[in-house]
Amino acid sequence: MRYFAVRNLKEMLRDRLTLFFGLVFPLIILVLLYILNLNIPTAAGMTLFELENLAPGIAVFGLSFIALFGGMLIARDRSEAFLTRLYSSPLRPSDFLAAYTLPLLPLALGQSLVCLAAALVLGMDASASGIIMCLASLLPSAVLFVGIGLLCGSCMTDKQVGGICGALLTNLSAWLSGTWFSLDLFGKTAKRIIYYLPFANAVDAARSALNGGSDWKKLLIVAIYAASVFVLAVFAFSRQMKKG
Amino acid sequence: MNAIEIKDLTKIFDGRRAVDGLSLSIAEGELLALLGVNGAGKSTTIKMLSGVLRPDGGDAYIMGASVVSELQKVKPHINVSPQETAVAPNLSVFENLRLISGIYGADRDASSAATDGMISELGMESVARQRAGTLSGGWQRRLSIAMALITKPQVLFLDEPTLGLDVLARRELWNEIEKLKGKMTVVLTTHYLEEAEALSDRVAVMSAGRLAAVGTADALKKQTGKANFEDAFIQLAEGGGTI
């Protein structure tokens, strides 16, 4: 399993598009919104783009690309019959799931760490324990997006994964997270519905952890989504494995 | 002992019998070419024999172990070069080979030694450090076969190994496949009849999921009363035939 997991990590890290969208793009957004915030008068009372609020939101947004990387890798391995080759090897079903999941989790946490470190360089006010707690609170979100990647990669072609995870999911996680604009602008009903989804809960929990607090209820919602999606992903992968 | 014993093997997709009661024995060290038109059931048969698909009926025994009930015992003895090249595009030739060797349980040193040996054996030194995704079709096919050979399988499945290659690259691969004869049991599917005739000890023709005929190329010509192998194949593939 270790050999296959290392291969998966290498495949992703050697893809320049992966590196750009996974690391560089969220940082570009962070810097742009930071600059934008510098030009917003204090009197406007706009705190959304302050680094303490912005960085956790960008970290969650960046994690949505993990679903894209994982999904694309699995879908390509299926379409190019690489998985067919490996299905006849001594690897067991659990080895496949572990080998796809394990490299994505450190990649996700590494990506979040880079985002928070960049925010610190830009002047974010956060303690070391706040950073650690924030990273810990991002773990359920990382599992969620890894699960979405596994699920999509198991059921879709690489083009479909590109559309669903690359366009739809990244937009959903941006629009419905409360990172770019206040969710109050959607109105009460829409805001309530949005909070039934994981994105805004993930950002709120990460913001709270960064500032020394804890929002267990919101973290639990994300964790429930993560566990559910992961179970679905395991089911979908096992099903397509049986189909050969 | 036969390397492969297939008994009444059946696979059904959406009510259609893709492989229908296939029974066949393949001796150790034999190179058997599995022929048939598109949809005849060749690739489905290979997938069942290699543990990728679970049979809906019947069984097959590879080196004495059942693909239905003892699949994990079967797997270390076999390897496959699928119809598609099936290589890891962002890994080098060396890394692709070491990956497969490692997955089959070789430790780091044994894996590196086996990889070096395979690169030398298949004359891949010039591309060893090149990423697989940047190789030409011919080199990718050669790598695909090397990935199947590196574990020294007792039974090797080659699913259309020369598909899409130009005539020179195809001939080069023929030479490599020829060298395997007698060293391991090889089941080869192909659409190129001259390939089957030139390389195989015996030919099995499948038609509509069933075994239409099996024998040497000469025996099949004699059986059908045709002067050349292509005509014999067409008659067997169209007519279904009996054995």
Short mmCIF file of C-alpha atoms in Angstrom, two decimals:
data_model
loop_
_atom_site.label_atom_id
_atom_site.label_comp_id
_atom_site.label_asym_id
_atom_site.label_seq_id
_atom_site.Cartn_x
_atom_site.Cartn_y
_atom_site.Cartn_z
CA MET A 1 0.00 0.00 0.00
CA ARG A 2 2.88 2.35 0.90
CA TYR A 3 4.29 2.19 -2.64
CA PHE A 4 0.91 3.05 -4.14
CA ALA A 5 0.33 5.90 -1.65
CA VAL A 6 3.76 7.38 -2.47
CA ARG A 7 2.98 7.07 -6.17
CA ASN A 8 -0.31 8.97 -5.67
CA LEU A 9 1.46 11.74 -3.79
CA LYS A 10 4.11 12.01 -6.53
CA GLU A 11 1.47 12.07 -9.27
CA MET A 12 -0.24 15.03 -7.61
CA LEU A 13 2.85 16.98 -6.62
CA ARG A 14 4.36 16.64 -10.10
CA ASP A 15 1.28 18.10 -11.74
CA ARG A 16 1.94 21.83 -12.17
CA LEU A 17 -1.77 22.66 -12.36
CA THR A 18 -2.28 20.90 -9.04
CA LEU A 19 0.45 22.95 -7.43
CA PHE A 20 -0.88 26.19 -8.93
CA PHE A 21 -4.50 25.68 -7.91
CA GLY A 22 -3.67 23.99 -4.64
CA LEU A 23 -1.08 26.41 -3.33
CA VAL A 24 -0.60 29.49 -5.47
CA PHE A 25 -4.18 30.35 -6.39
CA PRO A 26 -5.56 30.54 -2.81
CA LEU A 27 -2.53 32.65 -1.86
CA ILE A 28 -3.20 35.02 -4.76
CA ILE A 29 -6.81 35.41 -3.58
CA LEU A 30 -5.60 35.97 -0.01
CA VAL A 31 -3.19 38.71 -1.09
CA LEU A 32 -5.74 40.37 -3.41
CA LEU A 33 -8.42 40.52 -0.73
CA TYR A 34 -5.82 41.71 1.79
CA ILE A 35 -4.93 44.59 -0.56
CA LEU A 36 -8.63 45.28 -1.11
CA ASN A 37 -9.11 45.44 2.66
CA LEU A 38 -6.29 48.00 2.98
CA ASN A 39 -8.33 50.33 0.80
CA ILE A 40 -11.59 49.93 2.71
CA PRO A 41 -12.01 52.83 5.15
CA THR A 42 -12.13 51.75 8.81
CA ALA A 43 -15.28 53.81 9.20
CA ALA A 44 -17.08 51.38 6.88
CA GLY A 45 -16.92 48.78 9.67
CA MET A 46 -16.13 46.00 7.19
CA THR A 47 -14.27 43.24 9.06
CA LEU A 48 -14.84 40.36 6.63
CA PHE A 49 -11.52 40.83 4.85
CA GLU A 50 -9.45 41.26 7.97
CA LEU A 51 -6.81 38.53 7.95
CA GLU A 52 -8.19 36.81 11.07
CA ASN A 53 -11.48 36.30 9.25
CA LEU A 54 -10.11 35.95 5.75
CA ALA A 55 -7.36 33.34 6.26
CA PRO A 56 -9.61 30.57 7.69
CA GLY A 57 -12.07 31.18 4.85
CA ILE A 58 -9.35 30.98 2.20
CA ALA A 59 -8.01 27.85 3.91
CA VAL A 60 -11.42 26.15 3.53
CA PHE A 61 -11.67 27.43 -0.07
CA GLY A 62 -8.21 25.99 -0.79
CA LEU A 63 -9.28 22.63 0.61
CA SER A 64 -12.00 22.40 -2.05
CA PHE A 65 -9.19 21.90 -4.60
CA ILE A 66 -8.15 18.75 -2.71
CA ALA A 67 -11.41 17.18 -3.90
CA LEU A 68 -10.43 18.13 -7.45
CA PHE A 69 -6.95 16.59 -7.18
CA GLY A 70 -8.16 13.37 -5.60
CA GLY A 71 -11.11 13.03 -7.93
CA MET A 72 -9.04 13.69 -11.06
CA LEU A 73 -6.37 11.21 -10.02
CA ILE A 74 -8.84 8.39 -9.41
CA ALA A 75 -10.90 9.16 -12.52
CA ARG A 76 -7.74 9.18 -14.67
CA ASP A 77 -6.47 5.97 -13.08
CA ARG A 78 -9.81 4.40 -13.99
CA SER A 79 -10.01 5.74 -17.55
CA GLU A 80 -6.39 4.87 -18.35
CA ALA A 81 -6.85 1.37 -16.89
CA PHE A 82 -4.10 1.90 -14.32
CA LEU A 83 -6.57 0.71 -11.70
CA THR A 84 -7.44 -2.34 -13.82
CA ARG A 85 -3.77 -3.28 -13.69
CA LEU A 86 -3.68 -2.83 -9.92
CA TYR A 87 -6.94 -4.70 -9.31
CA SER A 88 -5.15 -7.86 -10.41
CA SER A 89 -2.29 -7.17 -7.97
CA PRO A 90 -2.26 -8.42 -4.35
CA LEU A 91 -3.58 -5.03 -3.11
CA ARG A 92 -6.83 -5.34 -1.14
CA PRO A 93 -9.81 -2.95 -1.40
CA SER A 94 -8.83 -1.23 1.86
CA ASP A 95 -5.31 -0.63 0.47
CA PHE A 96 -6.74 1.34 -2.46
CA LEU A 97 -8.82 3.58 -0.21
CA ALA A 98 -5.93 4.17 2.19
CA ALA A 99 -3.47 4.82 -0.65
CA TYR A 100 -5.71 7.49 -2.18
CA THR A 101 -6.74 9.07 1.14
CA LEU A 102 -3.52 9.16 3.14
CA PRO A 103 -1.48 11.34 0.72
CA LEU A 104 -4.36 13.82 0.38
CA LEU A 105 -4.71 14.53 4.10
CA PRO A 106 -1.15 15.82 4.70
CA LEU A 107 -1.42 17.68 1.40
CA ALA A 108 -4.60 19.36 2.68
CA LEU A 109 -3.11 20.25 6.04
CA GLY A 110 0.09 21.47 4.38
CA GLN A 111 -1.98 23.68 2.12
CA SER A 112 -3.87 25.14 5.12
CA LEU A 113 -0.60 25.69 6.97
CA VAL A 114 0.87 27.60 4.00
CA CYS A 115 -2.27 29.75 3.83
CA LEU A 116 -2.16 30.59 7.55
CA ALA A 117 1.61 31.18 7.41
CA ALA A 118 1.14 33.60 4.52
CA ALA A 119 -1.53 35.43 6.51
CA LEU A 120 0.88 35.66 9.47
CA VAL A 121 3.52 37.17 7.17
CA LEU A 122 0.93 39.71 6.02
CA GLY A 123 0.28 40.67 9.64
CA MET A 124 -2.47 38.37 10.91
CA ASP A 125 -2.86 38.56 14.67
CA ALA A 126 -2.90 34.96 15.92
CA SER A 127 -1.18 32.92 18.59
CA ALA A 128 0.68 29.66 17.97
CA SER A 129 -2.02 27.76 19.85
CA GLY A 130 -4.66 29.53 17.72
CA ILE A 131 -2.90 28.38 14.53
CA ILE A 132 -2.65 24.80 15.82
CA MET A 133 -6.31 24.75 16.89
CA CYS A 134 -7.34 26.27 13.58
CA LEU A 135 -5.44 23.54 11.70
CA ALA A 136 -7.08 20.91 13.91
CA SER A 137 -10.51 22.39 13.24
CA LEU A 138 -9.81 22.20 9.49
CA LEU A 139 -9.25 18.43 9.71
CA PRO A 140 -12.95 17.47 9.34
CA SER A 141 -13.16 19.81 6.33
CA ALA A 142 -10.07 18.15 4.84
CA VAL A 143 -11.67 14.71 5.32
CA LEU A 144 -14.89 16.04 3.76
CA PHE A 145 -13.16 17.30 0.62
CA VAL A 146 -10.99 14.17 0.35
CA GLY A 147 -14.21 12.14 0.58
CA ILE A 148 -15.88 14.25 -2.12
CA GLY A 149 -12.84 13.65 -4.34
CA LEU A 150 -12.98 9.88 -3.75
CA LEU A 151 -16.71 9.86 -4.39
CA CYS A 152 -16.53 11.88 -7.62
CA GLY A 153 -13.46 10.02 -8.88
CA SER A 154 -15.24 6.71 -8.33
CA CYS A 155 -18.41 7.64 -10.23
CA MET A 156 -17.35 10.17 -12.86
CA THR A 157 -14.99 10.64 -15.78
CA ASP A 158 -12.06 13.01 -15.35
CA LYS A 159 -13.89 15.65 -17.41
CA GLN A 160 -16.93 15.39 -15.17
CA VAL A 161 -14.73 15.60 -12.07
CA GLY A 162 -13.16 18.75 -13.54
CA GLY A 163 -16.61 20.27 -13.94
CA ILE A 164 -18.12 19.17 -10.65
CA CYS A 165 -15.13 19.56 -8.33
CA GLY A 166 -13.20 22.20 -10.28
CA ALA A 167 -16.05 24.56 -11.10
CA LEU A 168 -19.13 23.75 -9.06
CA LEU A 169 -17.62 22.68 -5.73
CA THR A 170 -15.01 25.44 -5.56
CA ASN A 171 -17.70 28.02 -6.32
CA LEU A 172 -20.11 26.55 -3.79
CA SER A 173 -17.43 26.50 -1.12
CA ALA A 174 -16.61 30.12 -1.94
CA TRP A 175 -20.13 31.53 -2.27
CA LEU A 176 -21.74 29.63 0.59
CA SER A 177 -18.92 29.97 3.11
CA GLY A 178 -19.29 33.59 4.16
CA THR A 179 -15.67 34.28 3.15
CA TRP A 180 -16.26 36.70 0.27
CA PHE A 181 -19.36 38.45 1.56
CA SER A 182 -21.68 38.37 4.53
CA LEU A 183 -24.26 35.60 4.39
CA ASP A 184 -26.80 38.13 5.72
CA LEU A 185 -27.00 39.42 2.15
CA PHE A 186 -28.79 36.18 1.16
CA GLY A 187 -31.66 36.91 3.54
CA LYS A 188 -32.79 34.97 6.60
CA THR A 189 -34.24 31.87 4.94
CA ALA A 190 -31.37 31.33 2.55
CA LYS A 191 -28.87 31.90 5.34
CA ARG A 192 -30.60 29.26 7.47
CA ILE A 193 -30.44 26.79 4.57
CA ILE A 194 -26.77 27.63 3.96
CA TYR A 195 -26.01 26.73 7.57
CA TYR A 196 -27.43 23.25 6.94
CA LEU A 197 -24.52 22.84 4.50
CA PRO A 198 -20.93 22.33 5.68
CA PHE A 199 -19.09 25.27 4.07
CA ALA A 200 -20.08 28.21 6.30
CA ASN A 201 -19.91 25.98 9.38
CA ALA A 202 -16.36 24.95 8.43
CA VAL A 203 -15.25 28.57 8.05
CA ASP A 204 -16.93 29.71 11.27
CA ALA A 205 -15.38 26.83 13.23
CA ALA A 206 -11.92 27.60 11.81
CA ARG A 207 -12.28 31.33 12.58
CA SER A 208 -13.38 30.58 16.11
CA ALA A 209 -10.46 28.18 16.68
CA LEU A 210 -7.98 30.71 15.30
CA ASN A 211 -9.22 33.32 17.77
CA GLY A 212 -8.88 30.95 20.73
CA GLY A 213 -12.52 29.88 20.89
CA SER A 214 -14.31 26.70 19.92
CA ASP A 215 -17.49 26.16 17.98
CA TRP A 216 -18.11 22.47 18.55
CA LYS A 217 -21.63 22.49 17.15
CA LYS A 218 -20.49 23.79 13.77
CA LEU A 219 -17.48 21.50 13.78
CA LEU A 220 -19.80 18.57 14.48
CA ILE A 221 -21.96 19.47 11.46
CA VAL A 222 -18.85 19.41 9.25
CA ALA A 223 -17.71 16.14 10.84
CA ILE A 224 -21.11 14.53 10.18
CA TYR A 225 -20.92 15.62 6.53
CA ALA A 226 -17.34 14.33 6.31
CA ALA A 227 -18.23 10.93 7.76
CA SER A 228 -21.34 10.59 5.55
CA VAL A 229 -19.52 11.55 2.36
CA PHE A 230 -16.64 9.22 3.22
CA VAL A 231 -18.99 6.28 3.76
CA LEU A 232 -20.64 7.05 0.39
CA ALA A 233 -17.20 7.30 -1.23
CA VAL A 234 -16.14 3.91 0.16
CA PHE A 235 -19.38 2.41 -1.15
CA ALA A 236 -18.94 4.02 -4.60
CA PHE A 237 -15.29 2.96 -4.89
CA SER A 238 -16.07 -0.64 -3.84
CA ARG A 239 -18.92 -0.73 -6.38
CA GLN A 240 -16.80 0.44 -9.28
CA MET A 241 -14.03 -1.95 -8.19
CA LYS A 242 -16.50 -4.84 -8.52
CA LYS A 243 -17.38 -3.59 -12.02
CA GLY A 244 -13.69 -3.82 -12.91
CA MET B 1 -0.35 -29.63 -13.94
CA ASN B 2 -2.12 -27.18 -16.18
CA ALA B 3 -1.36 -23.54 -15.37
CA ILE B 4 -4.97 -22.55 -16.08
CA GLU B 5 -8.10 -24.70 -15.82
CA ILE B 6 -11.25 -22.88 -16.87
CA LYS B 7 -14.51 -24.64 -16.03
CA ASP B 8 -17.84 -23.39 -17.35
CA LEU B 9 -16.85 -19.76 -16.74
CA THR B 10 -19.73 -17.33 -17.23
CA LYS B 11 -20.20 -13.58 -17.01
CA ILE B 12 -23.51 -11.84 -17.52
CA PHE B 13 -23.89 -8.09 -18.15
CA ASP B 14 -27.46 -6.75 -18.07
CA GLY B 15 -28.90 -10.13 -19.01
CA ARG B 16 -26.40 -10.65 -21.86
CA ARG B 17 -23.97 -13.54 -21.54
CA ALA B 18 -20.62 -11.88 -22.33
CA VAL B 19 -18.84 -15.14 -21.53
CA ASP B 20 -21.01 -18.22 -21.72
CA GLY B 21 -19.86 -21.47 -20.15
CA LEU B 22 -16.22 -21.24 -21.24
CA SER B 23 -14.11 -24.32 -20.49
CA LEU B 24 -10.46 -24.51 -21.46
CA SER B 25 -7.14 -25.86 -20.18
CA ILE B 26 -3.83 -24.11 -20.73
CA ALA B 27 -0.58 -25.94 -20.04
CA GLU B 28 2.34 -24.51 -18.07
CA GLY B 29 4.70 -22.61 -20.37
CA GLU B 30 2.16 -22.49 -23.19
CA LEU B 31 1.42 -19.30 -25.15
CA LEU B 32 -2.26 -19.27 -26.01
CA ALA B 33 -3.75 -16.64 -28.31
CA LEU B 34 -7.36 -15.79 -27.54
CA LEU B 35 -9.07 -14.50 -30.68
CA GLY B 36 -12.50 -13.17 -31.47
CA VAL B 37 -14.26 -10.19 -32.97
CA ASN B 38 -15.19 -7.19 -30.81
CA GLY B 39 -17.59 -8.24 -28.06
CA ALA B 40 -16.68 -11.92 -28.36
CA GLY B 41 -15.74 -12.02 -24.66
CA LYS B 42 -11.92 -12.04 -24.79
CA SER B 43 -11.26 -9.10 -22.47
CA THR B 44 -14.03 -10.16 -20.09
CA THR B 45 -12.41 -13.60 -19.89
CA ILE B 46 -9.02 -12.04 -19.12
CA LYS B 47 -10.61 -9.80 -16.49
CA MET B 48 -12.20 -12.79 -14.78
CA LEU B 49 -9.00 -14.83 -14.90
CA SER B 50 -6.99 -11.95 -13.46
CA GLY B 51 -9.44 -11.26 -10.62
CA VAL B 52 -10.66 -7.91 -11.91
CA LEU B 53 -14.19 -9.22 -12.51
CA ARG B 54 -15.96 -11.84 -10.42
CA PRO B 55 -17.50 -14.63 -12.51
CA ASP B 56 -21.29 -15.10 -12.37
CA GLY B 57 -20.90 -18.82 -12.92
CA GLY B 58 -18.25 -21.50 -13.18
CA ASP B 59 -14.69 -21.12 -11.93
CA ALA B 60 -11.12 -20.97 -13.10
CA TYR B 61 -8.04 -22.35 -11.37
CA ILE B 62 -4.71 -20.65 -11.79
CA MET B 63 -1.74 -22.67 -10.58
CA GLY B 64 -4.31 -24.70 -8.69
CA ALA B 65 -6.05 -21.81 -6.89
CA SER B 66 -9.63 -20.74 -7.57
CA VAL B 67 -10.26 -17.22 -8.88
CA VAL B 68 -13.62 -17.34 -7.09
CA SER B 69 -12.71 -18.55 -3.62
CA GLU B 70 -8.91 -18.11 -3.41
CA LEU B 71 -8.26 -14.92 -5.32
CA GLN B 72 -5.60 -13.62 -2.93
CA LYS B 73 -3.69 -16.88 -3.52
CA VAL B 74 -3.97 -16.42 -7.28
CA LYS B 75 -2.79 -12.82 -7.44
CA PRO B 76 0.91 -13.22 -6.56
CA HIS B 77 1.24 -15.74 -9.43
CA ILE B 78 -0.22 -13.54 -12.17
CA ASN B 79 0.29 -10.20 -13.84
CA VAL B 80 -1.52 -8.30 -16.55
CA SER B 81 -0.74 -5.87 -19.31
CA PRO B 82 -4.16 -4.34 -19.98
CA GLN B 83 -5.49 -3.21 -23.36
CA GLU B 84 -4.71 0.41 -22.47
CA THR B 85 -1.07 1.19 -21.66
CA ALA B 86 -2.00 1.70 -17.98
CA VAL B 87 1.16 3.44 -16.78
CA ALA B 88 1.54 6.19 -14.17
CA PRO B 89 2.19 9.21 -16.41
CA ASN B 90 4.02 11.44 -13.93
CA LEU B 91 6.37 8.70 -12.75
CA SER B 92 9.52 7.81 -14.63
CA VAL B 93 9.98 4.42 -16.29
CA PHE B 94 12.20 3.41 -13.36
CA GLU B 95 9.61 4.53 -10.80
CA ASN B 96 6.75 2.78 -12.60
CA LEU B 97 8.63 -0.50 -12.51
CA ARG B 98 9.69 -0.09 -8.89
CA LEU B 99 6.09 0.73 -7.95
CA ILE B 100 4.77 -2.55 -9.33
CA SER B 101 7.63 -4.54 -7.86
CA GLY B 102 6.98 -2.96 -4.44
CA ILE B 103 3.23 -3.56 -4.63
CA TYR B 104 3.93 -7.27 -5.19
CA GLY B 105 6.00 -7.34 -2.01
CA ALA B 106 9.63 -6.84 -3.06
CA ASP B 107 11.71 -4.84 -0.58
CA ARG B 108 13.57 -1.72 -1.64
CA ASP B 109 16.81 -3.45 -2.67
CA ALA B 110 15.12 -6.34 -4.45
CA SER B 111 12.80 -3.89 -6.16
CA SER B 112 15.67 -1.72 -7.42
CA ALA B 113 17.59 -4.78 -8.63
CA ALA B 114 14.53 -6.16 -10.44
CA THR B 115 13.89 -2.76 -12.01
CA ASP B 116 17.46 -2.42 -13.26
CA GLY B 117 17.29 -5.95 -14.65
CA MET B 118 14.00 -5.34 -16.45
CA ILE B 119 15.21 -2.03 -17.93
CA SER B 120 18.28 -3.77 -19.28
CA GLU B 121 16.35 -6.83 -20.50
CA LEU B 122 13.89 -4.74 -22.50
CA GLY B 123 16.50 -2.25 -23.68
CA MET B 124 14.89 0.72 -21.93
CA GLU B 125 18.07 2.36 -20.61
CA SER B 126 17.68 5.44 -22.82
CA VAL B 127 14.24 6.26 -21.36
CA ALA B 128 14.67 4.94 -17.81
CA ARG B 129 14.55 8.40 -16.19
CA GLN B 130 11.91 9.80 -18.54
CA ARG B 131 8.35 10.31 -17.31
CA ALA B 132 6.03 7.65 -18.73
CA GLY B 133 3.51 10.23 -19.95
CA THR B 134 6.11 11.72 -22.30
CA LEU B 135 7.05 8.39 -23.95
CA SER B 136 5.96 7.41 -27.46
CA GLY B 137 3.20 4.83 -27.86
CA GLY B 138 5.74 2.10 -28.57
CA TRP B 139 7.79 2.80 -25.46
CA GLN B 140 4.64 3.03 -23.34
CA ARG B 141 3.56 -0.42 -24.57
CA ARG B 142 7.01 -1.79 -23.83
CA LEU B 143 6.86 -0.26 -20.34
CA SER B 144 3.38 -1.72 -19.84
CA ILE B 145 4.69 -5.20 -20.62
CA ALA B 146 7.77 -4.62 -18.46
CA MET B 147 5.45 -3.70 -15.57
CA ALA B 148 3.69 -7.02 -16.06
CA LEU B 149 6.95 -8.98 -16.30
CA ILE B 150 8.84 -7.44 -13.39
CA THR B 151 7.08 -9.61 -10.82
CA LYS B 152 8.14 -12.76 -12.72
CA PRO B 153 4.57 -14.06 -12.94
CA GLN B 154 3.87 -17.72 -13.62
CA VAL B 155 0.88 -16.66 -15.69
CA LEU B 156 0.92 -13.51 -17.81
CA PHE B 157 -2.12 -11.95 -19.47
CA LEU B 158 -1.43 -9.69 -22.44
CA ASP B 159 -4.60 -7.94 -23.59
CA GLU B 160 -3.99 -6.63 -27.11
CA PRO B 161 -0.38 -5.70 -26.35
CA THR B 162 0.42 -4.29 -29.81
CA LEU B 163 -2.79 -2.29 -30.29
CA GLY B 164 -2.11 0.99 -32.10
CA LEU B 165 1.58 0.35 -32.72
CA ASP B 166 3.30 0.89 -36.05
CA VAL B 167 4.67 -2.16 -37.82
CA LEU B 168 8.24 -1.73 -36.54
CA ALA B 169 7.23 -1.25 -32.92
CA ARG B 170 4.88 -4.23 -33.25
CA ARG B 171 7.68 -6.45 -34.57
CA GLU B 172 9.95 -5.37 -31.74
CA LEU B 173 7.31 -6.31 -29.20
CA TRP B 174 6.74 -9.64 -30.96
CA ASN B 175 10.41 -10.40 -30.39
CA GLU B 176 10.01 -9.66 -26.68
CA ILE B 177 6.88 -11.82 -26.40
CA GLU B 178 8.59 -14.63 -28.34
CA LYS B 179 11.32 -14.69 -25.69
CA LEU B 180 8.72 -15.47 -23.01
CA LYS B 181 7.68 -18.74 -24.59
CA GLY B 182 8.34 -21.67 -22.30
CA LYS B 183 9.36 -19.41 -19.40
CA MET B 184 5.82 -18.62 -18.28
CA THR B 185 2.26 -19.29 -19.34
CA VAL B 186 1.01 -16.48 -21.54
CA VAL B 187 -2.56 -15.72 -22.58
CA LEU B 188 -2.56 -13.19 -25.39
CA THR B 189 -5.60 -11.48 -26.89
CA THR B 190 -5.18 -9.78 -30.22
CA HIS B 191 -7.01 -8.64 -33.33
CA TYR B 192 -3.90 -9.22 -35.46
CA LEU B 193 -4.24 -12.73 -36.83
CA GLU B 194 -0.66 -12.87 -38.08
CA GLU B 195 0.43 -12.06 -34.52
CA ALA B 196 -1.53 -15.00 -33.15
CA GLU B 197 -0.26 -17.31 -35.87
CA ALA B 198 3.37 -16.26 -35.43
CA LEU B 199 3.56 -16.25 -31.63
CA SER B 200 1.16 -18.78 -30.20
CA ASP B 201 1.42 -22.48 -29.46
CA ARG B 202 -2.36 -22.76 -29.71
CA VAL B 203 -5.20 -20.47 -30.71
CA ALA B 204 -8.61 -20.30 -29.03
CA VAL B 205 -11.37 -18.58 -31.00
CA MET B 206 -14.26 -17.06 -29.08
CA SER B 207 -17.59 -16.19 -30.64
CA ALA B 208 -20.53 -14.61 -28.78
CA GLY B 209 -18.99 -15.50 -25.42
CA ARG B 210 -18.44 -19.17 -26.29
CA LEU B 211 -15.36 -21.10 -27.28
CA ALA B 212 -15.74 -21.74 -31.00
CA ALA B 213 -12.52 -23.66 -31.58
CA VAL B 214 -9.12 -24.35 -30.06
CA GLY B 215 -5.97 -25.81 -31.57
CA THR B 216 -2.83 -24.91 -33.41
CA ALA B 217 -3.19 -22.47 -36.31
CA ASP B 218 -2.56 -25.35 -38.72
CA ALA B 219 -5.14 -27.54 -37.01
CA LEU B 220 -7.77 -24.77 -37.27
CA LYS B 221 -7.03 -24.34 -40.99
CA LYS B 222 -7.39 -28.07 -41.44
CA GLN B 223 -10.58 -28.14 -39.36
CA THR B 224 -12.23 -25.45 -41.48
CA GLY B 225 -10.73 -26.60 -44.78
CA LYS B 226 -9.28 -23.15 -45.44
CA ALA B 227 -5.90 -22.43 -46.94
CA ASN B 228 -5.09 -19.42 -44.83
CA PHE B 229 -5.58 -18.59 -41.17
CA GLU B 230 -7.67 -15.46 -41.75
CA ASP B 231 -10.31 -17.39 -43.68
CA ALA B 232 -10.31 -20.09 -41.02
CA PHE B 233 -10.79 -17.47 -38.29
CA ILE B 234 -13.63 -15.75 -40.16
CA GLN B 235 -15.47 -19.03 -40.57
CA LEU B 236 -15.05 -19.92 -36.90
CA ALA B 237 -15.87 -16.44 -35.61
CA GLU B 238 -18.95 -16.05 -37.80
CA GLY B 239 -20.23 -19.57 -37.59
CA GLY B 240 -19.68 -20.13 -33.92
CA GLY B 241 -18.27 -23.59 -34.65
CA THR B 242 -17.92 -26.47 -32.30
CA ILE B 243 -15.07 -28.24 -30.59
#
